[in-house]
Short mmCIF file of C-alpha atoms in Angstrom, two decimals:
data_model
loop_
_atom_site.label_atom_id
_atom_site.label_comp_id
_atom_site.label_asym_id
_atom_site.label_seq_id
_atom_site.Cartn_x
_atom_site.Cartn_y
_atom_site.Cartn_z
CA UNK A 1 141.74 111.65 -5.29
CA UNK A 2 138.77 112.92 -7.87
CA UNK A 3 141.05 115.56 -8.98
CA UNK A 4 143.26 112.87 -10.63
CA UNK A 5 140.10 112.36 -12.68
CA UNK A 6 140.75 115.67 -14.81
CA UNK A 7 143.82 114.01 -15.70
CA UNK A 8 142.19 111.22 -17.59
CA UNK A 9 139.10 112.98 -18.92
CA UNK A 10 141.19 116.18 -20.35
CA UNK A 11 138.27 116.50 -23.28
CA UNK A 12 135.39 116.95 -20.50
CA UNK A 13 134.35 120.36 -19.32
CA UNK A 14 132.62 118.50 -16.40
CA UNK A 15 135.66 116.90 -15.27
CA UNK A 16 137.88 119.94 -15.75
CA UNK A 17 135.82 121.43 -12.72
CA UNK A 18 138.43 119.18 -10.61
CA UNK A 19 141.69 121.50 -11.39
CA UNK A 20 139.75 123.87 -9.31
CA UNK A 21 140.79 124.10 -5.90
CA UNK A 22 137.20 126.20 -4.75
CA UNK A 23 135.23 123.59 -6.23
CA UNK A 24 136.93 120.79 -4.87
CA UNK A 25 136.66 122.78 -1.34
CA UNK A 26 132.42 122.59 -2.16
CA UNK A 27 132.99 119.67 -2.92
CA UNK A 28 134.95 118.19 0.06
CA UNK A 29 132.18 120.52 2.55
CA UNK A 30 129.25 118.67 1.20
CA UNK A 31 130.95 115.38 1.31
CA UNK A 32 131.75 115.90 4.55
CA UNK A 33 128.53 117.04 6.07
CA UNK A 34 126.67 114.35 4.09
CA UNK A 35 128.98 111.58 6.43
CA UNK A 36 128.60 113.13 9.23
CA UNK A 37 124.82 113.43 9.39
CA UNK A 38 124.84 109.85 8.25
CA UNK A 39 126.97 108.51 10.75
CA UNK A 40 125.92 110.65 13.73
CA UNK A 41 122.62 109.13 15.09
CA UNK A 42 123.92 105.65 14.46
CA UNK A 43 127.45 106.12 16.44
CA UNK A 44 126.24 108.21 19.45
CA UNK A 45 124.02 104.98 19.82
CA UNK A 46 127.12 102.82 20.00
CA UNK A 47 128.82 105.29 22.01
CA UNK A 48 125.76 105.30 24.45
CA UNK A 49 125.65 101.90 24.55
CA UNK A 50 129.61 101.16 25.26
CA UNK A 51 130.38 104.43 27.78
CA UNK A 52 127.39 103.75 29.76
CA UNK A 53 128.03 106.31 32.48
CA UNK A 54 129.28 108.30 29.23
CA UNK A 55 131.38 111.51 29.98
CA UNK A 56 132.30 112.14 33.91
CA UNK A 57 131.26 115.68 35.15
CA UNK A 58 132.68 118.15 37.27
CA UNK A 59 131.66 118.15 40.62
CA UNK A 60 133.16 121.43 41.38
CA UNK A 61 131.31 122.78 38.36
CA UNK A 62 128.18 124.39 37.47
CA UNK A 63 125.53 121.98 39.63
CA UNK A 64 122.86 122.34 36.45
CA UNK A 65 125.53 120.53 34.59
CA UNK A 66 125.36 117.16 36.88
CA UNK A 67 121.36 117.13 36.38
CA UNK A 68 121.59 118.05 32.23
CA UNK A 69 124.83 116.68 30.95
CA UNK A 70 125.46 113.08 33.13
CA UNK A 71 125.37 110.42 30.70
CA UNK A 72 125.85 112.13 27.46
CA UNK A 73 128.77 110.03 25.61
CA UNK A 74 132.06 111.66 24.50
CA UNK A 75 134.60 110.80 21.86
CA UNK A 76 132.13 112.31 19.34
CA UNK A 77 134.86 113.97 17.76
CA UNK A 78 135.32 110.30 15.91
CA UNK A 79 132.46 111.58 13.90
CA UNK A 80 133.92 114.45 12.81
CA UNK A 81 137.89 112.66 12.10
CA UNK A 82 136.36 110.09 9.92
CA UNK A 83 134.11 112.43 8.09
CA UNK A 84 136.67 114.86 7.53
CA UNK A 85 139.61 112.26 6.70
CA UNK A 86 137.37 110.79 3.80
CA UNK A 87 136.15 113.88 2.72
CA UNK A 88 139.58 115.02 2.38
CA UNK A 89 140.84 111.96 0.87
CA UNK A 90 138.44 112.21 -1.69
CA UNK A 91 138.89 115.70 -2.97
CA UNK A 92 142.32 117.12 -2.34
CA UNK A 93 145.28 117.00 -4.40
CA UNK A 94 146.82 113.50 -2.77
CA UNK A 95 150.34 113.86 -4.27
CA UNK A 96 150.62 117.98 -2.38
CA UNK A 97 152.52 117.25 1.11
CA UNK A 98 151.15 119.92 2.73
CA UNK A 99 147.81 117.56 2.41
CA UNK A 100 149.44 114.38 4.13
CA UNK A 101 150.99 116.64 7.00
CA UNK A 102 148.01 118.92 7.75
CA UNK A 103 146.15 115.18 8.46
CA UNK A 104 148.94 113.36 10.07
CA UNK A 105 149.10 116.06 12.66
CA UNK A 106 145.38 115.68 12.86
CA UNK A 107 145.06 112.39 13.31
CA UNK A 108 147.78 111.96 15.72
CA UNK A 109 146.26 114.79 17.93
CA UNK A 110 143.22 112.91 17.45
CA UNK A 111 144.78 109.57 18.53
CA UNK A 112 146.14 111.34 21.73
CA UNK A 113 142.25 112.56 22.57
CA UNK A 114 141.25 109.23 21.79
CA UNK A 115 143.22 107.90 24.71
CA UNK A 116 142.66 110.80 26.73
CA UNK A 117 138.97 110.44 26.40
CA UNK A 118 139.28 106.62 27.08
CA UNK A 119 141.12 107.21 30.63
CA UNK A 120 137.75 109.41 31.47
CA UNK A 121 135.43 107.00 30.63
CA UNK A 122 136.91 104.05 31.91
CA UNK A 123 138.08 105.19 35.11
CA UNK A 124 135.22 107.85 35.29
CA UNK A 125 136.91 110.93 36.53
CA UNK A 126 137.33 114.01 34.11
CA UNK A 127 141.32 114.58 34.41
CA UNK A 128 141.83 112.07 32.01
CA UNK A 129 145.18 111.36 31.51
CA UNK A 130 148.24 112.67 34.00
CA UNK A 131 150.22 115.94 33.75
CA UNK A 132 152.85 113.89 32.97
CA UNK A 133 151.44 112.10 30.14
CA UNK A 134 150.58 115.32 28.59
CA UNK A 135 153.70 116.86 28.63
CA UNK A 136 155.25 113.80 26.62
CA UNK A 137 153.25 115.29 23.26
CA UNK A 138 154.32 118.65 23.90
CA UNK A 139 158.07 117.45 23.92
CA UNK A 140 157.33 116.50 20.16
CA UNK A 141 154.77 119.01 18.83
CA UNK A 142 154.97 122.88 18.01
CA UNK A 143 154.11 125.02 20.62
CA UNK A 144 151.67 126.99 18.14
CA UNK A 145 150.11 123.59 17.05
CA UNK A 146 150.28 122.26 20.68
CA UNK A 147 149.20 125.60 22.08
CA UNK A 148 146.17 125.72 19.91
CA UNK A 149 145.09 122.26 20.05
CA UNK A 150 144.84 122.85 24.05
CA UNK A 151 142.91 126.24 23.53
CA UNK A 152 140.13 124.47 22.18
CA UNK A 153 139.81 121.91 24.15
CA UNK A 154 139.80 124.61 27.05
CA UNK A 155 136.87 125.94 25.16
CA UNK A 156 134.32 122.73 24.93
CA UNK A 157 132.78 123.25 28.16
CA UNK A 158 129.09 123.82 26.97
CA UNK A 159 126.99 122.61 23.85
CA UNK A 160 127.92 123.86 20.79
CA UNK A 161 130.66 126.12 22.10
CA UNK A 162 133.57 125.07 20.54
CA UNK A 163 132.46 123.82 17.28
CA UNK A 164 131.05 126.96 15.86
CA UNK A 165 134.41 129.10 16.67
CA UNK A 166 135.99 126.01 14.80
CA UNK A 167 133.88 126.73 11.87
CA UNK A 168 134.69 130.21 11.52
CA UNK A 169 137.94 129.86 11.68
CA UNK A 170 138.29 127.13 9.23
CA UNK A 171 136.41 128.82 6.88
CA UNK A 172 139.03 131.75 7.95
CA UNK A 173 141.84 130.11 7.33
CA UNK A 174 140.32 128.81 4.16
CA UNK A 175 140.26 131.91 2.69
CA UNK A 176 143.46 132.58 3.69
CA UNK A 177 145.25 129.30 2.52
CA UNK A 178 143.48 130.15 -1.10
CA UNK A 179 144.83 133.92 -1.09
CA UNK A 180 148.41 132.37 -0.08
CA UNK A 181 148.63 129.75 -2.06
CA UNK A 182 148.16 132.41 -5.24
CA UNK A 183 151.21 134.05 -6.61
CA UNK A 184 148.58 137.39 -7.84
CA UNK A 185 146.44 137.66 -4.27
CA UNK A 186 149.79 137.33 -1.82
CA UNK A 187 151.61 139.78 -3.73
CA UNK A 188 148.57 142.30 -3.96
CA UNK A 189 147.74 141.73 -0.45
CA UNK A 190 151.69 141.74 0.59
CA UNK A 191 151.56 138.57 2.36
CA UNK A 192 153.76 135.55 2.55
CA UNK A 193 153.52 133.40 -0.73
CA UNK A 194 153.71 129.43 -0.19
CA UNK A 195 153.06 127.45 -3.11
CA UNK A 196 150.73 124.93 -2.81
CA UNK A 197 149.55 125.59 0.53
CA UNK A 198 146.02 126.63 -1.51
CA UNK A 199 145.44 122.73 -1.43
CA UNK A 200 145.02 123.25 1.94
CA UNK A 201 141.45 124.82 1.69
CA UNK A 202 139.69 121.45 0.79
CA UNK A 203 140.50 119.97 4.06
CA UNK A 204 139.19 123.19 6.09
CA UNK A 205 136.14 122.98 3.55
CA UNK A 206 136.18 118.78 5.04
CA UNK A 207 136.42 120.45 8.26
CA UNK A 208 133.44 122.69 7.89
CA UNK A 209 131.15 120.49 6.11
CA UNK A 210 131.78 117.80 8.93
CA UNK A 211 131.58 120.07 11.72
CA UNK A 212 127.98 121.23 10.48
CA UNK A 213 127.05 117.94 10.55
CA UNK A 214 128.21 117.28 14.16
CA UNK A 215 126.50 120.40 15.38
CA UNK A 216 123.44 118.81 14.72
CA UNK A 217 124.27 116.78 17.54
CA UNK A 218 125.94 118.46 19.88
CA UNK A 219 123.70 121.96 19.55
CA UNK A 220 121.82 122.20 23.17
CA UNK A 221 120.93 119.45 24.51
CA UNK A 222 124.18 117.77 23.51
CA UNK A 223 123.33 113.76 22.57
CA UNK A 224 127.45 113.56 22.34
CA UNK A 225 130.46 115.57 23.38
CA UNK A 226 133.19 116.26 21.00
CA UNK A 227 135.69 115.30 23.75
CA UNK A 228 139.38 115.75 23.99
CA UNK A 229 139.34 113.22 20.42
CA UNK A 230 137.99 115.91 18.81
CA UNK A 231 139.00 119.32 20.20
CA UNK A 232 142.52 118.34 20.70
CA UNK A 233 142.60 117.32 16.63
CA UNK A 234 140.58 120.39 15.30
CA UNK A 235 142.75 122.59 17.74
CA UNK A 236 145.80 120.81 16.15
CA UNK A 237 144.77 120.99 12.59
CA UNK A 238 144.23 125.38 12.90
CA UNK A 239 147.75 125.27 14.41
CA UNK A 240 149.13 123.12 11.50
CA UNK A 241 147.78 125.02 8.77
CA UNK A 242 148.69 128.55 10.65
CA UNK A 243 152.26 127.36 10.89
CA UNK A 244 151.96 126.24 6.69
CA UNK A 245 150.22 129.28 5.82
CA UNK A 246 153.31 131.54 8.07
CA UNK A 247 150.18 133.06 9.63
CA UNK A 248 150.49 132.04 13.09
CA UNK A 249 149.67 135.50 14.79
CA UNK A 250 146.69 135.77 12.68
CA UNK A 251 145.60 132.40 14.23
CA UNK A 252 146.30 134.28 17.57
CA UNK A 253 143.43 137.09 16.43
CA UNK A 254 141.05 134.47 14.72
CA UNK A 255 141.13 132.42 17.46
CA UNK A 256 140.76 135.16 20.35
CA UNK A 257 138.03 133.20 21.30
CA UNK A 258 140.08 130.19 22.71
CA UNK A 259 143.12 132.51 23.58
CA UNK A 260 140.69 134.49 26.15
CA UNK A 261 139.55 130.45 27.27
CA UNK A 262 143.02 129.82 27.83
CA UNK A 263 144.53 133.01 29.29
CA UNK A 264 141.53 133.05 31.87
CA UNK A 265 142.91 129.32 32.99
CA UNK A 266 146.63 130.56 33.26
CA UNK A 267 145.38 133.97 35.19
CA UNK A 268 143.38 131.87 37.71
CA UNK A 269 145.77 129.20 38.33
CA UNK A 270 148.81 131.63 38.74
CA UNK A 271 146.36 134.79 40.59
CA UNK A 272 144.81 131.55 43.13
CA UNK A 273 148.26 130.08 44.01
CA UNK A 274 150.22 133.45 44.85
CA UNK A 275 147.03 134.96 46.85
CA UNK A 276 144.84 132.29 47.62
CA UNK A 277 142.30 134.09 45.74
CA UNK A 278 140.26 133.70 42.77
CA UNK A 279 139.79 136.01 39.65
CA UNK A 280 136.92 134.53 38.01
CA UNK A 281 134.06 132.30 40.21
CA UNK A 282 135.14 129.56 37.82
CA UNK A 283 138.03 129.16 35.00
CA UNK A 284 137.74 128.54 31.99
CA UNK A 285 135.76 131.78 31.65
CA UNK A 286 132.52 130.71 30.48
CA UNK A 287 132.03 128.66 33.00
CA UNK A 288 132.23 132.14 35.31
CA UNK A 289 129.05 133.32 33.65
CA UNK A 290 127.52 130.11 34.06
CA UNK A 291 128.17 130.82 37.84
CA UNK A 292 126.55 134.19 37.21
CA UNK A 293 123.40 133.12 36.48
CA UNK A 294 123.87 133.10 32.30
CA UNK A 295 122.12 131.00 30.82
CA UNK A 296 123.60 128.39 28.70
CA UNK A 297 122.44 129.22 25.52
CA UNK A 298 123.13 132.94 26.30
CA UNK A 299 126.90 131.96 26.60
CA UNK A 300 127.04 129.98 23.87
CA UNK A 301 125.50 132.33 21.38
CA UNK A 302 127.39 135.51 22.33
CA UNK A 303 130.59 133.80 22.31
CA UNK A 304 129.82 132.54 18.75
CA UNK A 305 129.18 136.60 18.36
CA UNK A 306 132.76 137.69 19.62
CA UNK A 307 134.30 134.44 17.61
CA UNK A 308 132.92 136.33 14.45
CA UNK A 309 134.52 139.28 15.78
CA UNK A 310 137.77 138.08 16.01
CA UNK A 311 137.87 136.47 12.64
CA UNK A 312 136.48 139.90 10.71
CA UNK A 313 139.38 141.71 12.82
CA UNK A 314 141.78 138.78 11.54
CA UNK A 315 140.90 139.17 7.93
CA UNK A 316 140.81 142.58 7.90
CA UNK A 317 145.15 142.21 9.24
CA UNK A 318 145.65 141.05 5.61
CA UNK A 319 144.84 144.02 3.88
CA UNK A 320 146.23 146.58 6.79
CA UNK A 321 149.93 145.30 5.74
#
């Protein structure tokens, strides 16, 4: 919306700033964090208040987790949708449509958490809502964006897990939504050219700003859990903007971190059910290493390590064509 503002004010160098998409993306980050930290403290109250029991846990899982986690809220990933949706809102290009569908498929991944999270809660048992229920969203959503969206919800299992991988591959796909969205960088680079899918940028600049601020609350000791709300819309928003972008193996590599989440689910379901035997003490994998004797912060950490990894290893695809 402020970049209609360089429209109006075509005699100000200040305002001129707007045509840029990189400083808009600044722009949108800072906005973004800013809401978040300012919202945070306030809504986990509310949350605490209305969830009560707040987020059911495993019983099968780690035992630490009963004594440290039981009562922490969920359906913190609220935070994040409404600081990202007004950070977006405020500094991207309203009229590209590659803006609009990037957050409709957002927020209705988001919506679809929301309920998720609220069958937890209100019935207090962690499967949420039935296999059923969940395959009536896949009927209607791309099996990248779908595929993705699931992968990171696989992956918050532990404080501060998820959101950092999230980060870095927003910030990832930033980059590469800028480089595609140029007519000079695509061709130099020999990838896929898609006009005006640079716009994209500012809301994965939203995305970072507002997922700083949330790690501020969910680093160890979590005071709120993203929940399904949240990982199910950030998982769905990557997948978006990889299927815009025509990048959607490179989302494969950036996000290797919640492909190895959700291939160690798949291998432990379809090992345990033709043997009767178990691959890892406990799927999804870090949860195994918890049952190890790894400390949670260990986990945490080094994953955010191999995350960073993947997304170098990603980047670096664009220049090997």
């Amino acid at each position: 919306m402020l970049q209609l503002l360089s429209q109006f004010t075509a005699q100000s160098q200040f305002f001129n700033l707007f045509n840029y998409i990189t400083f808009r993306t600044g722009g949108a980050m800072f906005t973004a964090m800013i809401i978040a930290f300012a919202i945070g403290a306030p809504f986990i109250a509310w949350l605490r208040k209305r969830q009560g029991k707040g987020q059911p846990i495993r019983e099968d899982g780690p035992q630490g987790h009963l004594l440290t986690k039981k009562g922490t809220p969920t359906m913190g990933g609220l935070i994040i949708l409404l600081s990202l949706g007004i950070a977006s809102l405020l500094w991207s290009d309203l009229k590209n449509p590659y803006v609009w569908a990037v957050l409709l498929v957002t927020m209705c991944f988001g919506a679809i958490g929301f309920v998720d999270d609220y069958a937890k809660v209100t019935k207090q048992h962690h499967g949420g809502l039935s296999a059923k229920m969940r395959l009536l969203y896949i009927l209607f959503m791309m099996v990248v964006i779908v595929g993705f969206g699931n992968a990171v919800n696989l992956t918050d299992g532990l404080d501060g897990l998820a959101i950092v991988p999230v980060m870095i591959a927003a910030g990832t796909f930033g980059v590469i939504c800028y480089l595609v969205g140029r007519v000079d960088y695509s061709t130099y680079l020999g990838i896929p050219h898609v006009a005006g899918v640079g716009e994209l940028s500012t809301i994965l600049g939203a995305l970072l700003g507002a997922s700083l601020g949330f790690l501020w609350y969910n680093a160890p000791p979590a005071r709120v859990f993203m929940g399904d709300t949240g990982s199910l819309a950030l998982g769905g928003l990557l997948g978006a903007v990889a299927v815009a972008t025509k990048h959607e193996l490179v989302l494969a590599i950036v996000g290797g971190l919640f492909v190895l989440e959700t291939l160690s689910v798949m291998l432990q379901v379809a090992v345990f059910k033709r043997t009767g035997k178990r691959v890892f003490l406990m799927a999804p994998i870090h949860h195994h290493f918890e049952k190890l004797g790894w400390q949670e912060p260990t986990i945490v950490i080094r994953f955010w390590i191999i995350s960073f990894i993947f997304a170098l290893a990603g980047l670096a695809t664009l220049k090997l064509r």
